[in-house]
Amino acid sequence: MISKGQAYRIPAVSVLMLLVMAGLGARLAFLHLGPKEDIQDRVFRTRLSEQTILAERGRILDRNQNILALDLPVKDVWVCPKTILENGHAHFVTHQLARLLQLDPAFVYDRVNRPGRQFEYVKRFVPRDVADQIARMQLTGVHFDGVTARHYPQGALMSHVVGFSNFDGIGSAGVEQGMNAYLRGRPGLRVSERDGRRSEIYNRRRLVIEPKRGADVYLTLDQNLQFMVEESLDRALDAYNAQSAWAIIQHVQTGEILAMASRPTYDLNAFRFTAEETRRNRAIGYNFEPGSTFKALVIAAALDAGAVRVEHTFDCEQGVWHYGGRPLRDYRPHGVLDVYGILQKSSNIGAAKIALELGNQRLEEYLRDFGIGSTVGIDLPGEEPGILASRSSWSQISATRIAMGHEVAVTALQLLNAVNAIANDGFLMRPYVVRQVMDSQGRVVFQNEPQVLARPVREDTARLMRRIMSRVTEEGGTGRQAALEGYRVAGKTGTAQKPVPGGYSDRANIASFVGFLPADHPEFSMIIVLDEPQPLRTGGATAAPVFKEIADQAVRYLGIAPDVSVADAQRGASSHGR
Amino acid sequence: MWKTASVLVGIVLVLITLGIVMLASTSGVHGETQFGDASYFLKRQALALALAIPVFFVMARIDYRLWRMGAIPLYVVTVVLLIMALTPGIGVTIKGSSRWIRFGPYFNFQPSELAKMTVVIFLAWYMTRMQRRAGEFLKGLVVPLILLGMIAGLIFLAPDFGTTMLVGLAGMILMFVGGTRIGYLLVTGISGGALFAIAVMQDALRMRRVIAFLNPYEYARDEAYQLLNAIYAFVVGGPRGVGLGQSLQKRFYLPESHTDFIFAIIGEELGLTASLGVVLLFAALFCCGVRISMHAPDLFGKITAFGITLIITLQAAFNIAVVTGCLPTKGLPLPFISYGGSSLFVTTAMIGLLVNIALRSDEDGPNIGADQAFTV
């Protein structure tokens, strides 16, 4: 059998084998017990999953707690093409998804038929009931992610004020943008471990910080007033063939904005299909030469400074006055008018002479006190500052042109706010749209208080101006069509030719009316601006009736008591006429 | 030898038990995602075990000497089965490897597992038969080498490099033990190794594995992904382990965590105690086997016993060396522990044969024949 020389062979191989085993044991000990910080760190880092949990965005509500913007739970529907193709039911899945999601089957099939891919969106922000319907079919390879989508239940209403937040949940216009810091809340964090396929391992969570829901923003705007304004603007656009139009209602004592509208408008739920120009809030973001409405500010300044007295008369030169080598014309020729008459008839020549009495320095100072030429600081993004050149660059005739609202540009908000100061005994208020912000626990985290920016004119000047401006809507005034039964309306019409290269257009103008009521104890002020009404019409003929239409509803909605003396006077006048 | 056999069976039972426990821990993730049943692999392995136990008893009962007559038929059957596995239509190809034959509707059989036993029995028979002429070049080297090469070559064609290496190396060691001259074997081994190296270099996949093995961190996302994740498992496990069932690596970081790389999960979940314990168990199994071999009644029993012991332990050593990053990755399961029915079935059968050899040496009285022959 085995020779002696070979007897060593099994023991020798055995010893070698045992040495190998010993070596493996040593290797194991080295791996298990050796330096590990480096590798453990590396493993820990790559396996750790840190997931942000999105916070629900706060709501936006009007002053009566009507919801204007909120987050709705929806689902993103996505597919794992690899799984679906391996299961061989790509056509079935495509058919079902296209049917339930109302998509083109070719589009769905393109998403499904991507071999090797493991993640393809089919449709995002799908309503929950639709997603549940799909989920009940239990299609292998079709998945859902619960997310939230911003929804605006009122659609286009108040669109320019509310604004929208984009798909990443970042406010990108209006209050959504301006109050983003409050609305967005604080995202939560989930620290966990993940497996080799990058999914979270649920029982390995280390830390969960719940997200903090965003705070609710309550506006000063009133959805019902807003609705009245928007309805009237739409009718006006139609009736006067205007390019665009905008309007603001402001509360006199506080400066709160009650309504703010701009046309054209858009549905906030479809913001991504809308042009930038449509999204523009013209009420605060459009500079225009105001025209005659500006006379109210110039006359208020001249009266306040004592440069003229209300009973002073001025020769209005029967319609044409040459000053500084340039002719200045009135719309209709007038003879001698007092200050009342100049505003009531809107005489350019009269206003120019008043401005000259006041002088450049005081004119500019007063206008700047009224807030002309700088932003008024409303809590909305996109406000324009208007244009008022400093007097050092004025020409000899600049004052006469500024007096009639040319060589100066304002925003509707700026002009309204300045006129509102006249209604408010001379106090210039900071306008604002956000009343307060309340967090999810009901704590008020931000509150806007009325804030006086300046006092451009004294109380007695303001009172006098209110009387003067009341004449505009009375018999013989340019703004008769803004007159309201039972209320005295103070206001001013404006009709400004639009500047074009080399001068002013005789085909395009901006017609406006700014005013407040009741004239003796003003409650709200309002501005209406119509851009390029066609055929060419004055502010008195276009904007004033819109003002009246809105004011008529607003006084009743706001429960403003009729002005007894006016009602009596009007009754007296009518009986007298009989 | 009754005591040695008992210890041997005890060791095997401990290993199988550990295997079932670890399979329960690791295969749930894979079963759940691949077949929608977390206990899919566990059930199949339990079934294989239920089949393997009677086979063990049958093998322990059959007089091992009968296998001398069975050697040639076994060899022929194995070669036929290996060829069938390679034949399209009969063989089953999984992940580019044609290693399986469909066996009933649910099971595939892996003939290369059977080949391990065949090589042991056939070479033991041959070397015993050629005992006096084992030193000759032709009868001692060329003929057995060709017969061994036949089986190894068929396995190589599958392709299954791990089993080829295992069978080739174990076969040559058995020839050495059986009396082939060491000089012949060294030359053959070196030239065989060179041929094998050339063959590996022809295969892009294997070549990349070797390169990745040499620079694991550069291939951390591809070829060395498994290797590095296996090493992480041991490091994270530390001396005490992260606890049974708590492995993170088994969650898709180690793709073969229930088969070839199960040892890494043992290290991660149960720590050095268990991983070193497994090495010690295999070492103990080896010692038992060698002791049975030393006391075998005849030369055929001696070589068979040693061959069985060697091929099981060598496979375990290869597997552990791969998992711990000492050798390039190749597909070899850890005997008794890794998932795999054919492997469990054949390994258990071989243990049965080994037990029979142990019991025969008792029956025939102490050291009749073999050991006396040594002393002659």
XYZ file of N, CA and C in Angstrom, chain B residues 44-259:
648
model
N -37.287 26.887 0.429
C -36.597 26.010 -0.527
C -35.407 25.309 0.132
N -34.683 26.059 0.963
C -33.531 25.470 1.625
C -33.980 24.392 2.608
N -35.082 24.651 3.299
C -35.608 23.661 4.252
C -35.984 22.380 3.509
N -36.564 22.557 2.315
C -36.940 21.403 1.507
C -35.697 20.610 1.092
N -34.643 21.320 0.659
C -33.400 20.669 0.259
C -32.817 19.902 1.441
N -32.911 20.513 2.629
C -32.386 19.867 3.834
C -33.180 18.590 4.134
N -34.506 18.693 3.968
C -35.359 17.531 4.220
C -35.003 16.382 3.279
N -34.600 16.689 2.050
C -34.161 15.662 1.111
C -32.769 15.163 1.455
N -31.927 16.071 1.980
C -30.521 15.728 2.215
C -30.358 14.785 3.406
N -31.225 14.918 4.414
C -31.061 14.109 5.627
C -31.182 12.606 5.341
N -32.236 12.159 4.641
C -32.263 10.731 4.301
C -31.070 10.290 3.460
N -30.629 11.153 2.565
C -29.466 10.798 1.749
C -28.247 10.592 2.648
N -28.124 11.455 3.668
C -27.021 11.307 4.614
C -27.051 9.917 5.253
N -28.259 9.505 5.725
C -28.347 8.214 6.401
C -28.071 7.069 5.436
N -28.569 7.198 4.229
C -28.320 6.157 3.232
C -26.820 6.039 2.977
N -26.156 7.173 2.778
C -24.713 7.165 2.508
C -23.931 6.589 3.683
N -24.431 6.898 4.907
C -23.731 6.398 6.092
C -23.890 4.888 6.224
N -24.945 4.351 5.596
C -25.211 2.913 5.685
C -24.465 2.126 4.603
N -24.422 2.676 3.396
C -23.788 1.939 2.297
C -22.305 1.753 2.589
N -21.837 0.566 2.523
C -20.405 0.296 2.738
C -19.597 1.074 1.716
N -18.703 1.894 2.203
C -17.976 2.785 1.285
C -17.202 1.983 0.247
N -16.860 0.758 0.576
C -16.052 -0.021 -0.356
C -16.806 -0.321 -1.643
N -18.155 -0.276 -1.532
C -18.955 -0.478 -2.737
C -18.687 0.610 -3.769
N -18.289 1.773 -3.305
C -18.049 2.884 -4.220
C -16.879 2.615 -5.155
N -16.048 1.654 -4.778
C -14.960 1.304 -5.687
C -15.527 0.800 -7.008
N -16.624 0.061 -6.886
C -17.276 -0.401 -8.101
C -18.090 0.712 -8.755
N -18.515 1.648 -7.913
C -19.333 2.739 -8.440
C -18.532 3.844 -9.066
N -17.207 3.805 -8.942
C -16.388 4.947 -9.359
C -16.548 5.269 -10.836
N -16.449 4.241 -11.691
C -16.514 4.515 -13.132
C -17.910 4.959 -13.556
N -18.977 4.221 -13.140
C -20.318 4.726 -13.495
C -20.554 6.159 -13.006
N -20.128 6.471 -11.786
C -20.315 7.798 -11.241
C -19.613 8.834 -12.118
N -18.406 8.477 -12.526
C -17.632 9.383 -13.381
C -18.374 9.637 -14.685
N -18.867 8.569 -15.283
C -19.563 8.698 -16.578
C -20.827 9.536 -16.418
N -21.610 9.215 -15.378
C -22.851 9.966 -15.141
C -22.542 11.453 -14.969
N -21.503 11.748 -14.201
C -21.158 13.148 -13.949
C -20.793 13.866 -15.236
N -19.964 13.188 -16.061
C -19.566 13.833 -17.316
C -20.789 14.094 -18.196
N -21.700 13.091 -18.237
C -22.911 13.263 -19.047
C -23.736 14.439 -18.528
N -23.898 14.501 -17.202
C -24.690 15.588 -16.618
C -24.052 16.944 -16.900
N -22.721 16.984 -16.814
C -22.029 18.255 -17.078
C -22.239 18.695 -18.527
N -22.210 17.702 -19.427
C -22.432 18.041 -20.840
C -23.874 18.495 -21.048
N -24.812 17.860 -20.337
C -26.214 18.255 -20.458
C -26.415 19.695 -19.999
N -25.753 20.063 -18.915
C -25.898 21.427 -18.404
C -25.429 22.442 -19.430
N -24.449 22.022 -20.241
C -23.921 22.943 -21.249
C -24.778 22.961 -22.512
N -25.665 21.941 -22.639
C -26.447 21.835 -23.860
C -27.634 22.792 -23.818
N -27.724 23.652 -24.813
C -28.894 24.558 -24.848
C -30.165 23.735 -24.966
N -31.200 24.142 -24.231
C -32.456 23.394 -24.277
C -32.607 22.478 -23.099
N -31.491 21.926 -22.631
C -31.550 21.052 -21.447
C -31.030 21.836 -20.240
N -29.869 22.461 -20.444
C -29.270 23.231 -19.359
C -30.006 24.540 -19.146
N -29.842 25.054 -17.952
C -30.463 26.329 -17.608
C -29.349 27.344 -17.410
N -29.491 28.476 -18.067
C -28.464 29.501 -17.965
C -28.968 30.635 -17.086
N -28.231 30.934 -16.024
C -28.593 32.045 -15.138
C -27.394 32.972 -15.031
N -27.620 34.254 -15.247
C -26.551 35.248 -15.194
C -25.357 34.829 -16.048
N -25.605 34.300 -17.239
C -24.541 33.986 -18.188
C -23.807 32.698 -17.898
N -24.256 31.950 -16.894
C -23.577 30.714 -16.551
C -24.508 29.530 -16.784
N -23.991 28.510 -17.532
C -24.829 27.337 -17.797
C -24.432 26.228 -16.833
N -24.936 26.334 -15.595
C -24.487 25.394 -14.578
C -25.586 24.456 -14.138
N -26.795 24.657 -14.649
C -27.909 23.948 -14.045
C -28.651 23.050 -15.026
N -29.245 22.004 -14.481
C -30.153 21.159 -15.258
C -31.511 21.243 -14.580
N -32.567 21.469 -15.384
C -33.901 21.542 -14.800
C -34.281 20.167 -14.259
N -34.804 20.179 -13.055
C -35.063 18.941 -12.338
C -36.408 19.139 -11.675
N -37.462 18.703 -12.362
C -38.800 18.988 -11.857
C -39.137 20.443 -12.145
N -40.379 20.815 -11.840
C -40.814 22.167 -12.208
C -40.174 23.264 -11.363
N -39.745 22.982 -10.147
C -39.276 24.029 -9.261
C -37.786 23.987 -8.979
N -37.151 22.862 -9.273
C -35.764 22.751 -8.863
C -34.828 22.586 -10.047
N -33.649 23.183 -9.870
C -32.574 22.982 -10.822
C -31.469 22.244 -10.085
N -30.790 21.348 -10.809
C -29.681 20.639 -10.175
C -28.383 21.108 -10.798
N -27.357 21.231 -9.941
C -26.079 21.762 -10.385
C -25.074 20.610 -10.436
N -24.804 20.027 -11.622
C -23.919 18.854 -11.694
C -22.511 19.127 -11.202
N -22.067 20.407 -11.246
C -20.697 20.667 -10.794
C -20.551 20.383 -9.301
N -21.687 20.438 -8.571
C -21.618 20.058 -7.154
C -21.339 18.557 -7.037
N -22.064 17.794 -7.866
C -21.855 16.344 -7.859
C -20.418 16.009 -8.260
N -19.877 16.837 -9.175
C -18.529 16.594 -9.677
C -17.506 16.600 -8.555
N -17.755 17.386 -7.516
C -16.811 17.428 -6.393
C -16.682 16.041 -5.767
N -17.837 15.410 -5.551
C -17.810 14.075 -4.952
C -17.206 13.063 -5.916
N -17.576 13.192 -7.179
C -17.083 12.270 -8.194
C -15.562 12.292 -8.267
N -14.994 13.498 -8.278
C -13.540 13.629 -8.368
C -12.874 12.907 -7.197
N -13.443 13.109 -6.011
C -12.858 12.475 -4.825
C -12.907 10.949 -4.944
N -14.095 10.407 -5.222
C -14.253 8.952 -5.248
C -13.454 8.331 -6.394
N -13.538 9.010 -7.561
C -12.880 8.440 -8.736
C -11.361 8.427 -8.571
N -10.797 9.533 -8.095
C -9.344 9.584 -7.926
C -8.891 8.639 -6.824
N -9.717 8.540 -5.768
C -9.361 7.614 -4.684
C -9.303 6.195 -5.231
N -10.302 5.862 -6.038
C -10.325 4.520 -6.645
C -9.134 4.323 -7.569
N -8.882 5.316 -8.420
C -7.819 5.195 -9.410
C -6.456 5.081 -8.732
N -6.205 5.993 -7.769
C -4.883 6.009 -7.142
C -4.664 4.743 -6.320
N -5.745 4.223 -5.727
C -5.631 2.972 -4.995
C -5.257 1.848 -5.968
N -5.945 1.838 -7.084
C -5.757 0.800 -8.078
C -4.346 0.876 -8.667
N -3.857 2.052 -8.883
C -2.553 2.235 -9.520
C -1.451 2.372 -8.486
N -1.767 1.962 -7.247
C -0.856 2.249 -6.150
C 0.617 1.970 -6.467
N 0.852 0.783 -7.011
C 2.263 0.402 -7.215
C 2.892 1.194 -8.340
N 2.080 1.681 -9.246
C 2.664 2.386 -10.389
C 2.415 3.904 -10.314
N 2.050 4.372 -9.089
C 1.708 5.772 -8.922
C 2.885 6.687 -9.221
N 4.071 6.164 -9.070
C 5.229 6.999 -9.333
C 5.542 7.173 -10.807
N 4.890 6.345 -11.634
C 5.171 6.432 -13.062
C 4.588 7.706 -13.659
N 5.249 8.103 -14.727
C 4.808 9.347 -15.359
C 3.422 9.191 -15.982
N 3.264 8.082 -16.727
C 2.016 7.916 -17.471
C 0.853 7.568 -16.550
N 1.004 6.489 -15.771
C -0.096 6.015 -14.942
C -0.302 6.913 -13.722
N 0.754 7.516 -13.246
C 0.674 8.322 -12.028
C 0.270 9.758 -12.295
N 0.597 10.256 -13.489
C 0.326 11.669 -13.731
C -0.615 11.882 -14.914
N -0.188 11.363 -16.072
C -0.891 11.740 -17.298
C -2.346 11.254 -17.309
N -2.543 9.952 -17.012
C -3.905 9.416 -17.092
C -4.844 10.089 -16.081
N -4.482 10.098 -14.791
C -5.413 10.761 -13.848
C -5.605 12.250 -14.176
N -4.545 12.868 -14.677
C -4.655 14.295 -14.992
C -5.656 14.517 -16.123
N -5.605 13.633 -17.106
C -6.549 13.776 -18.230
C -7.982 13.552 -17.734
N -8.145 12.521 -16.904
C -9.490 12.221 -16.398
C -10.008 13.359 -15.524
N -9.133 13.921 -14.707
C -9.498 15.062 -13.869
C -9.776 16.290 -14.746
N -8.886 16.444 -15.743
C -9.015 17.617 -16.627
C -10.313 17.606 -17.406
N -10.797 16.406 -17.703
C -12.069 16.260 -18.417
C -13.193 16.938 -17.637
N -13.273 16.578 -16.355
C -14.335 17.150 -15.515
C -14.098 18.647 -15.297
N -12.858 18.971 -14.947
C -12.542 20.390 -14.683
C -12.820 21.244 -15.928
N -12.490 20.683 -17.090
C -12.698 21.427 -18.338
C -14.174 21.697 -18.596
N -14.996 20.667 -18.338
C -16.437 20.853 -18.557
C -17.006 21.914 -17.609
N -16.507 21.916 -16.389
C -16.971 22.926 -15.425
C -16.497 24.309 -15.875
N -15.266 24.320 -16.392
C -14.674 25.577 -16.846
C -15.497 26.189 -17.978
N -16.087 25.316 -18.811
C -16.843 25.811 -19.960
C -18.173 26.454 -19.580
N -18.622 26.195 -18.335
C -19.967 26.648 -17.938
C -20.237 28.127 -18.144
N -19.412 29.089 -17.761
C -18.147 28.951 -17.073
C -18.320 29.097 -15.566
N -17.518 28.321 -14.856
C -17.552 28.392 -13.395
C -16.111 28.273 -12.913
N -15.434 29.397 -12.839
C -14.003 29.410 -12.529
C -13.708 28.927 -11.117
N -14.592 29.307 -10.183
C -14.355 28.928 -8.788
C -14.323 27.429 -8.614
N -15.369 26.757 -9.119
C -15.434 25.312 -8.958
C -14.317 24.623 -9.738
N -13.959 25.153 -10.908
C -12.845 24.593 -11.678
C -11.570 24.584 -10.840
N -11.291 25.725 -10.238
C -10.084 25.833 -9.416
C -10.131 24.873 -8.246
N -11.306 24.820 -7.612
C -11.460 23.961 -6.439
C -11.236 22.499 -6.810
N -11.939 22.081 -7.852
C -11.852 20.683 -8.271
C -10.428 20.358 -8.742
N -9.829 21.254 -9.528
C -8.480 21.037 -10.041
C -7.465 20.915 -8.910
N -7.532 21.877 -7.988
C -6.555 21.882 -6.887
C -6.751 20.677 -5.985
N -8.010 20.413 -5.627
C -8.277 19.269 -4.737
C -7.844 17.973 -5.413
N -8.137 17.847 -6.707
C -7.768 16.649 -7.444
C -6.268 16.432 -7.442
N -5.518 17.486 -7.662
C -4.066 17.337 -7.694
C -3.491 17.014 -6.327
N -4.095 17.595 -5.295
C -3.630 17.243 -3.945
C -3.916 15.769 -3.674
N -5.063 15.269 -4.149
C -5.387 13.854 -3.942
C -4.401 12.963 -4.693
N -3.996 13.391 -5.898
C -2.986 12.630 -6.637
C -1.679 12.606 -5.853
N -1.367 13.751 -5.298
C -0.144 13.844 -4.479
C -0.218 12.886 -3.301
N -1.360 12.920 -2.605
C -1.553 12.038 -1.464
C -1.525 10.578 -1.916
N -2.047 10.324 -3.117
C -2.133 8.956 -3.630
C -0.812 8.442 -4.174
N 0.204 9.277 -4.250
C 1.508 8.766 -4.602
C 2.137 9.346 -5.856
N 1.505 10.234 -6.555
C 2.114 10.856 -7.723
C 3.335 11.654 -7.276
N 4.367 11.622 -8.095
C 5.614 12.271 -7.684
C 5.449 13.782 -7.626
N 6.007 14.367 -6.611
C 5.778 15.777 -6.331
C 6.338 16.660 -7.428
N 7.475 16.227 -8.006
C 8.073 17.014 -9.079
C 7.141 17.169 -10.265
N 6.519 16.031 -10.671
C 5.549 16.071 -11.775
C 4.441 17.065 -11.476
N 3.925 16.927 -10.228
C 2.768 17.740 -9.848
C 3.106 19.222 -9.831
N 4.321 19.552 -9.356
C 4.712 20.965 -9.290
C 4.739 21.561 -10.687
N 5.395 20.798 -11.618
C 5.472 21.294 -12.998
C 4.064 21.442 -13.584
N 3.229 20.391 -13.377
C 1.858 20.436 -13.888
C 1.092 21.601 -13.270
N 1.251 21.731 -11.946
C 0.526 22.788 -11.228
C 0.877 24.154 -11.764
N 2.195 24.368 -11.955
C 2.630 25.690 -12.422
C 2.123 25.958 -13.829
N 2.277 24.917 -14.721
C 1.810 25.156 -16.093
C 0.289 25.258 -16.137
N -0.395 24.449 -15.304
C -1.859 24.536 -15.226
C -2.285 25.913 -14.749
N -1.579 26.405 -13.730
C -1.883 27.742 -13.200
C -1.711 28.799 -14.281
N -0.622 28.629 -15.077
C -0.358 29.599 -16.145
C -1.485 29.569 -17.173
N -1.892 28.338 -17.552
C -2.997 28.198 -18.507
C -4.260 28.858 -17.980
N -4.505 28.606 -16.697
C -5.689 29.162 -16.056
C -5.629 30.691 -16.092
N -4.434 31.221 -15.791
C -4.263 32.673 -15.806
C -4.548 33.233 -17.192
N -4.053 32.534 -18.213
C -4.295 32.995 -19.594
C -5.790 32.965 -19.894
N -6.447 31.874 -19.463
C -7.885 31.757 -19.700
C -8.629 32.894 -19.019
N -8.214 33.231 -17.806
C -8.865 34.326 -17.076
C -8.686 35.633 -17.830
N -7.469 35.804 -18.359
C -7.198 37.059 -19.066
C -8.012 37.183 -20.349
N -8.440 36.016 -20.899
C -9.277 36.054 -22.097
C -10.684 36.525 -21.778
N -11.051 36.376 -20.521
C -12.415 36.679 -20.110
C -12.443 38.072 -19.479
N -13.039 39.017 -20.180
C -13.001 40.416 -19.748
C -13.571 40.575 -18.340
N -14.688 39.888 -18.088
C -15.343 40.026 -16.793
C -14.421 39.601 -15.663
N -13.811 38.402 -15.837
C -12.922 37.889 -14.782
C -11.693 38.772 -14.615
N -11.202 39.250 -15.767
C -9.998 40.083 -15.722
C -10.274 41.367 -14.939
N -11.439 41.948 -15.206
C -11.793 43.174 -14.486
C -11.920 42.903 -12.994
N -12.442 41.700 -12.666
C -12.559 41.354 -11.253
C -11.197 41.291 -10.585
N -10.247 40.737 -11.333
C -8.905 40.622 -10.754
C -8.294 42.009 -10.569
N -8.459 42.843 -11.590
C -7.904 44.203 -11.481
C -8.585 44.963 -10.346
N -9.905 44.797 -10.266
C -10.646 45.469 -9.204
C -10.209 44.968 -7.842
N -9.884 43.675 -7.795
C -9.432 43.102 -6.533
C -8.127 43.749 -6.088
N -7.297 44.064 -7.081
C -6.004 44.660 -6.744
C -6.138 46.141 -6.379
N -7.113 46.851 -6.977
C -7.326 48.259 -6.628
C -8.783 48.476 -6.243
N -9.192 47.948 -5.109
C -10.635 47.947 -4.822
C -11.259 49.336 -4.783
N -10.526 50.328 -4.278
C -11.167 51.624 -4.074
C -11.418 52.361 -5.387
N -10.670 51.974 -6.434
C -10.911 52.613 -7.727
C -12.147 52.050 -8.411
N -12.524 50.855 -8.004
C -13.684 50.208 -8.627
C -14.816 50.061 -7.615
N -14.829 50.990 -6.659
C -15.763 50.847 -5.540
C -17.212 50.781 -5.987
N -17.518 51.357 -7.152
C -18.917 51.371 -7.584
C -19.240 50.192 -8.495
N -18.210 49.526 -9.042
C -18.502 48.471 -10.010
C -18.035 47.108 -9.523
N -16.867 46.695 -10.019
C -16.409 45.338 -9.751
C -16.107 45.103 -8.275
N -15.568 46.125 -7.622
C -15.151 45.907 -6.239
C -16.255 46.255 -5.261
N -17.448 46.549 -5.780
C -18.571 46.946 -4.929
C -18.867 45.882 -3.884
N -18.977 44.631 -4.374
C -19.262 43.513 -3.471
C -18.165 43.342 -2.454
N -16.940 43.347 -2.969
C -15.787 43.101 -2.118
C -15.721 44.140 -0.998
N -15.822 45.418 -1.366
C -15.720 46.471 -0.361
C -16.868 46.386 0.629
N -18.052 46.093 0.126
C -19.188 46.004 1.036
C -19.053 44.823 1.985
N -18.407 43.755 1.519
C -18.163 42.618 2.407
C -17.186 43.031 3.511
N -16.139 43.760 3.100
C -15.153 44.190 4.093
C -15.794 45.159 5.085
N -16.640 46.069 4.572
C -17.347 46.980 5.482
C -18.130 46.191 6.523
N -18.744 45.096 6.058
C -19.580 44.315 6.967
C -18.767 43.834 8.171
N -17.563 43.315 7.916
C -16.746 42.823 9.030
C -16.345 43.976 9.944
N -15.959 45.102 9.312
C -15.503 46.244 10.102
C -16.633 46.766 10.976
N -17.810 46.909 10.375
C -18.951 47.431 11.125
C -19.342 46.445 12.232
N -19.225 45.150 11.933
C -19.593 44.140 12.923
C -18.760 44.208 14.181
N -17.462 44.489 14.041
C -16.611 44.595 15.219
C -16.557 43.300 15.997
N -16.129 43.340 17.247
C -15.987 42.096 18.020
C -17.322 41.436 18.359
N -18.386 42.238 18.612
C -19.624 41.643 19.101
C -20.728 41.580 18.056
N -20.563 42.283 16.935
C -21.606 42.278 15.907
C -22.696 43.291 16.217
N -23.498 43.591 15.198
C -24.565 44.591 15.372
C -25.855 43.932 15.846
N -25.856 42.635 15.963
C -27.049 41.947 16.448
C -27.732 41.185 15.325
N -28.278 40.022 15.678
C -28.919 39.166 14.678
C -30.074 39.902 14.005
N -30.066 39.893 12.687
C -31.147 40.536 11.939
C -30.928 42.016 11.709
N -29.878 42.585 12.302
C -29.686 44.035 12.239
C -28.760 44.470 11.106
N -28.352 43.540 10.271
C -27.402 43.899 9.218
C -27.964 44.957 8.289
N -27.110 45.912 7.935
C -27.508 46.902 6.931
C -27.016 46.447 5.560
N -25.885 45.718 5.554
C -25.277 45.309 4.287
C -26.175 44.382 3.478
N -27.026 43.628 4.184
C -27.857 42.674 3.463
C -28.964 43.383 2.696
N -29.184 44.651 3.020
C -30.243 45.400 2.341
C -29.727 45.947 1.030
N -29.445 45.084 0.112
C -29.064 45.392 -1.275
C -27.671 45.979 -1.421
N -26.915 46.102 -0.325
C -25.539 46.543 -0.488
C -24.682 45.361 -0.929
N -25.002 44.173 -0.383
C -24.311 42.947 -0.783
C -25.296 42.107 -1.598
N -25.143 42.109 -2.922
C -26.149 41.447 -3.766
C -26.276 39.949 -3.474
N -25.189 39.296 -3.083
C -25.234 37.846 -2.856
C -25.202 37.539 -1.372
N -25.890 38.363 -0.588
C -25.744 38.241 0.858
C -26.322 36.940 1.406
N -27.160 36.243 0.644
C -27.701 34.987 1.166
C -26.986 33.783 0.549
N -26.134 34.045 -0.439
C -25.427 32.913 -1.059
C -23.928 33.028 -0.804
